[in-house]
Amino acid sequence: MIVDIAVFSPLRGSFSYLWPDSLGEPVPGLRVRVPFGRSTRSGLVTGIREAQGHDEAGLKTVIDRLDATPLYDAARLRWLARAGRYYAASPGEMAETAFAWAASEDKRRWRIGSREGLEAFDAPLAGAFGKRSVLSGGALGRKLPHDGFYHRLNLAAAADLLLEETSPPDAGDVGGSASKEAIPAQLNPAQQDALDSILSAEGFAPFLLFGCTGSGKTEVYLRAAAERIRAGGKVLILVPEIGLTPQWLDRLRSRFSRVAVWHSGLSDVERLAMRRELSEAEVLVGTRSALFLPLPELAMIVVDEEHDTSFKQQEGVHYHARDLAVLLAQEAGVPVVLGSATPGLESWQRAGEGRYGLLELPERISPHAAPVIEPVDMRGVEAPLSGELIAALKAVKDEGRQSLLYLNRRGYAPALMCGACGDVPECPACSLRLTLHRKRRQLRCHACGFVRPVPVICEACGEEALLPMGEGTEKVEEQLQEALPELSFARLDRDTVRGAGALMQRLDDFAAGRLDCLIGTQMLVKGHHFPNVTLVGVVNADLGLSMPDFRAGERWWQQLTQVIGRTGRGAHAGRVIVQTRNPGMAWLSRIGDEQARQTLSDELELRRALQYPPFARWVRLTLSAVRADAAREAGEMLAARCTHLPEPVRCAGPMPCSVERLAGRYRFEIVLRDATGKHLPWVLEPLLSGLRLASAVRLKVDVDPLDMM
Ligand code: ADP
Ligand code: ZN
C-alpha cells in the first residue's frame, strides 16, 4: 500500500510513503510518524492506494502509527481539508494546527493491566516497564526501538493489557463561586422567539443572535444547548480568550452535569485529562482552539461575542474560529449561533443578505433604561481622571456599589519623551515606542517583550529631561490611590494578571465584592456580568480612533458599547462617564445599544462605497527577514508573480508594513484585494505552491486579515 501523508510542515504538496503491514490497516485520518528530510515528523494519512509496479521505488516507509482509530470522523476531515484550502495553508500545517491538542502523546501515562498478559502479548514492552507498573509513553519509548512503538502501545491498550493512568485534577475549577445565580423562570417574548427559531432548525442553520448588552443572549443559548443535549447531542461553546470567568462556568455547571473546559492555560496533564473527558462531556466550552477538539455527536455550536478579535489566530495558520465554526456546522449539519451586542460587520452583512438568520433581542433584562453617557471635556485637565469621575467613584463606593474604569493602555505612560529635543526611546528590535512601566522602573516593548531600565538622560541630546507622555493604567492607579484611599481596587491587564487562573481569581474577587473597582484594558469588556456595577468610567475615549486602520472605528465602537453595557445590569441604574479631549466627535454619539443598528448600517454602507471588506476579500502576505533587502527582494519577486492573477484581483506592494520592524525582522507586505470575492483565496494555492523563498525569508499568509499593522 502507498499512503499520502500531510506532513506537519509548511512545505506544500502531499508526500507518499509505503505503509508497512506491521502497522495494520491504513485509514484516512490516522496520525503517523514518517521520515522527513533528515528527521522524523508527524503527519496525517490523507489518501491510500494500491502500489502499482515500480511507483514504490525510492519511497520511504511510515515509521509509526500514533492512533488506533482516527481522531476525526469523516465530516471533521472534510472540514479540515476545506479550512486548509480557505486559509491557503499546506495540508500538513493545517493538520498540525488542528491536532496540537493531541501532541503530548509521550506524556500519557500507562499502567500495566495484567503483567502476565502483557508478557505473553508483547514481551519487550512488558520488559520496558522493568519493576514499575506505571510509566509515561516517553519513558517507555526510550527503551524500545521507535519503529512502530506507539502502535504497539495502542495494541496493548486495545487488549486492556495497558490502561491509561488518570490523575484527575479538574481543569476548570478555580475560585469559589461567589453568588449562585438563579436560573430565570421564564424567557421574555423576544428570547422565546429566538429560542424557538434555533430549536426548530434542522441540519445546518447559521444564526446571528443580535441582542443588546444584558438582553439575555446567554440565557437563550444555554436553553437551546439544554434542549439539544436532552435530545442526545453535545454542544460546543466558543468564548473569547478572556471569557472563561468563574461566573460563566458557574452558569454552565448549574445547568449541565458534565462541562469540559478548554483554554490555552491548561497543563499537559489537564489536556490529557480533557481528552479522556471529551467523550463523556455534554458541553465543551473553550477559547478558539477548542474548535479542533473532536467533540462527538456535535449537535450545536455557539460563538459568544462573535465580533471579538481574539477568535482570529495571529500565528501559523491565520484562521478565524468564528468562520471555521460556521464551516464546521455546515459539514456536521448542525445549527450555529453567533451572539453579540456589537456584531462584526462580516456577520451583519450576511444577516442582511439573509445568509444568516437574524434573531434580535432589543431590550435589556434589567428594568433600567440604558445609561446616559456623560461626556467630560478633558482639555486643560492634567491628571488622567477628572474631578467629575473621582466624585462619581466616591459616590458609588458610598452606596456600596462597584465601578469599572476602562483604559486601553497598559503601563504607566505610553512613552517617555525628552522635553529638550523631543526624542522618544524606541525598541531596538521593532519600530515601536517603548512603554514606561514606572513601578518596575522599566521601558518595555509591548510587541516583542524587550525590556530595559529607564534611562536617566536622553540618549539623543544628553539632557536630563525625559518625561512621561500620556497615561496608562498604572498612572490611573497612582492617582486613585491618592484621591480615594478608601477605595479598594485592582488593575486588570496583561502586566498584573498572568495566566487564566490569576485572571479568574481577580474577577472572582470583584464579583464577590472584595474589590470596589477594577481598572482595566479590554479584558474588562468581554461579556462579564457584574450586577453590582453602577458606574463605568472611560478614561480616554480618544485612544484607538486615530489608528491607520479602516476597522478602527468599528473596533472602538464595539469596545465602548461593550464597556458601557457592563453597568446597570442588576437592580440599580448605571452611569457612564466618558472622558475625551474631543467632545464633538461623531463617534461619541454612536456608542450604546440604541445606536447599534444605525451604526452598523452606516458603517456597512461606507465599506460598500469603498469596496472594503466585507464587500471585498483581502489577503495580506507579509515577508520578513533580518536583512531589509532580503525581505524587499522576496516581496518584489512575489508581487511579480501576482501580476498573473486573474483580472479582478488587485495587488498592492510590496511596501513596508506600518510596523516596519518587529522583533528584529524587517517586514514588507503585499495586499491582494478581490472585490468580486470569487478568486481569492482560491488563487493563492497555485501562486504559493511553486514559490521558492530564500531560507532567511519568512512568509505569512493572512486571509481576511484583521490586523493590518
Ligand atoms: P447577555 O448575554 O445578553 O449579556 P445575559 O444572558 O447574561 O445577557 O443576561 C443578563 C442577566 O439577566 C443575567 O443575570 C440573566 O440571568 C438574566 N436574565 C436573562 N434572561 C432573563 C429572563 N427571561 N428573566 C429574568 N432574568 C433573565
Ligand atoms: Zn520590540
PDB file of C-alpha atoms and ligand atoms in Angstrom, residues 181 184 186-188 191 212-219 251 365 529 569, ligand 1:
ATOM      1  CA  GLU A 181     -27.270  32.942  40.063  1.00  0.00           C
ATOM      2  CA  PRO A 184     -34.656  32.735  35.212  1.00  0.00           C
ATOM      3  CA  GLN A 186     -39.296  32.367  32.078  1.00  0.00           C
ATOM      4  CA  LEU A 187     -37.939  33.840  28.894  1.00  0.00           C
ATOM      5  CA  ASN A 188     -39.275  37.129  27.624  1.00  0.00           C
ATOM      6  CA  GLN A 191     -35.921  35.396  23.869  1.00  0.00           C
ATOM      7  CA  CYS A 212     -28.061  44.453  23.257  1.00  0.00           C
ATOM      8  CA  THR A 213     -25.799  44.096  26.273  1.00  0.00           C
ATOM      9  CA  GLY A 214     -27.631  42.335  29.089  1.00  0.00           C
ATOM     10  CA  SER A 215     -30.539  41.298  26.885  1.00  0.00           C
ATOM     11  CA  GLY A 216     -30.315  37.643  27.895  1.00  0.00           C
ATOM     12  CA  LYS A 217     -28.435  36.168  24.937  1.00  0.00           C
ATOM     13  CA  THR A 218     -26.560  33.745  27.143  1.00  0.00           C
ATOM     14  CA  GLU A 219     -29.832  32.556  28.584  1.00  0.00           C
ATOM     15  CA  ARG A 251     -23.672  29.325  34.989  1.00  0.00           C
ATOM     16  CA  ILE A 365     -33.484  42.403  31.034  1.00  0.00           C
ATOM     17  CA  HIS A 529     -21.938  40.164  34.128  1.00  0.00           C
ATOM     18  CA  ARG A 569     -27.157  45.256  34.749  1.00  0.00           C
TER      19      ARG A 569
HETATM   20  P1  ADP B   1     -26.309  38.849  27.689  1.00  0.00           P
HETATM   21  O1  ADP B   1     -25.682  37.514  27.426  1.00  0.00           O
HETATM   22  O2  ADP B   1     -27.186  39.320  26.573  1.00  0.00           O
HETATM   23  O3  ADP B   1     -25.349  39.911  28.106  1.00  0.00           O
HETATM   24  P2  ADP B   1     -27.362  37.500  29.987  1.00  0.00           P
HETATM   25  O4  ADP B   1     -27.896  36.258  29.381  1.00  0.00           O
HETATM   26  O5  ADP B   1     -26.070  37.461  30.701  1.00  0.00           O
HETATM   27  O6  ADP B   1     -27.313  38.652  28.908  1.00  0.00           O
HETATM   28  O7  ADP B   1     -28.498  38.061  30.960  1.00  0.00           O
HETATM   29  C1  ADP B   1     -28.272  39.144  31.833  1.00  0.00           C
HETATM   30  C2  ADP B   1     -28.923  38.825  33.158  1.00  0.00           C
HETATM   31  O8  ADP B   1     -30.337  38.707  33.007  1.00  0.00           O
HETATM   32  C3  ADP B   1     -28.472  37.524  33.782  1.00  0.00           C
HETATM   33  O9  ADP B   1     -28.395  37.703  35.173  1.00  0.00           O
HETATM   34  C4  ADP B   1     -29.597  36.558  33.447  1.00  0.00           C
HETATM   35  O10 ADP B   1     -29.709  35.513  34.403  1.00  0.00           O
HETATM   36  C5  ADP B   1     -30.793  37.462  33.499  1.00  0.00           C
HETATM   37  N1  ADP B   1     -31.874  37.003  32.629  1.00  0.00           N
HETATM   38  C6  ADP B   1     -31.758  36.558  31.359  1.00  0.00           C
HETATM   39  N2  ADP B   1     -32.973  36.254  30.848  1.00  0.00           N
HETATM   40  C7  ADP B   1     -33.875  36.504  31.829  1.00  0.00           C
HETATM   41  C8  ADP B   1     -35.302  36.397  31.921  1.00  0.00           C
HETATM   42  N3  ADP B   1     -36.028  35.977  30.897  1.00  0.00           N
HETATM   43  N4  ADP B   1     -35.887  36.754  33.080  1.00  0.00           N
HETATM   44  C9  ADP B   1     -35.148  37.198  34.109  1.00  0.00           C
HETATM   45  N5  ADP B   1     -33.823  37.320  34.088  1.00  0.00           N
HETATM   46  C10 ADP B   1     -33.173  36.989  32.970  1.00  0.00           C
END
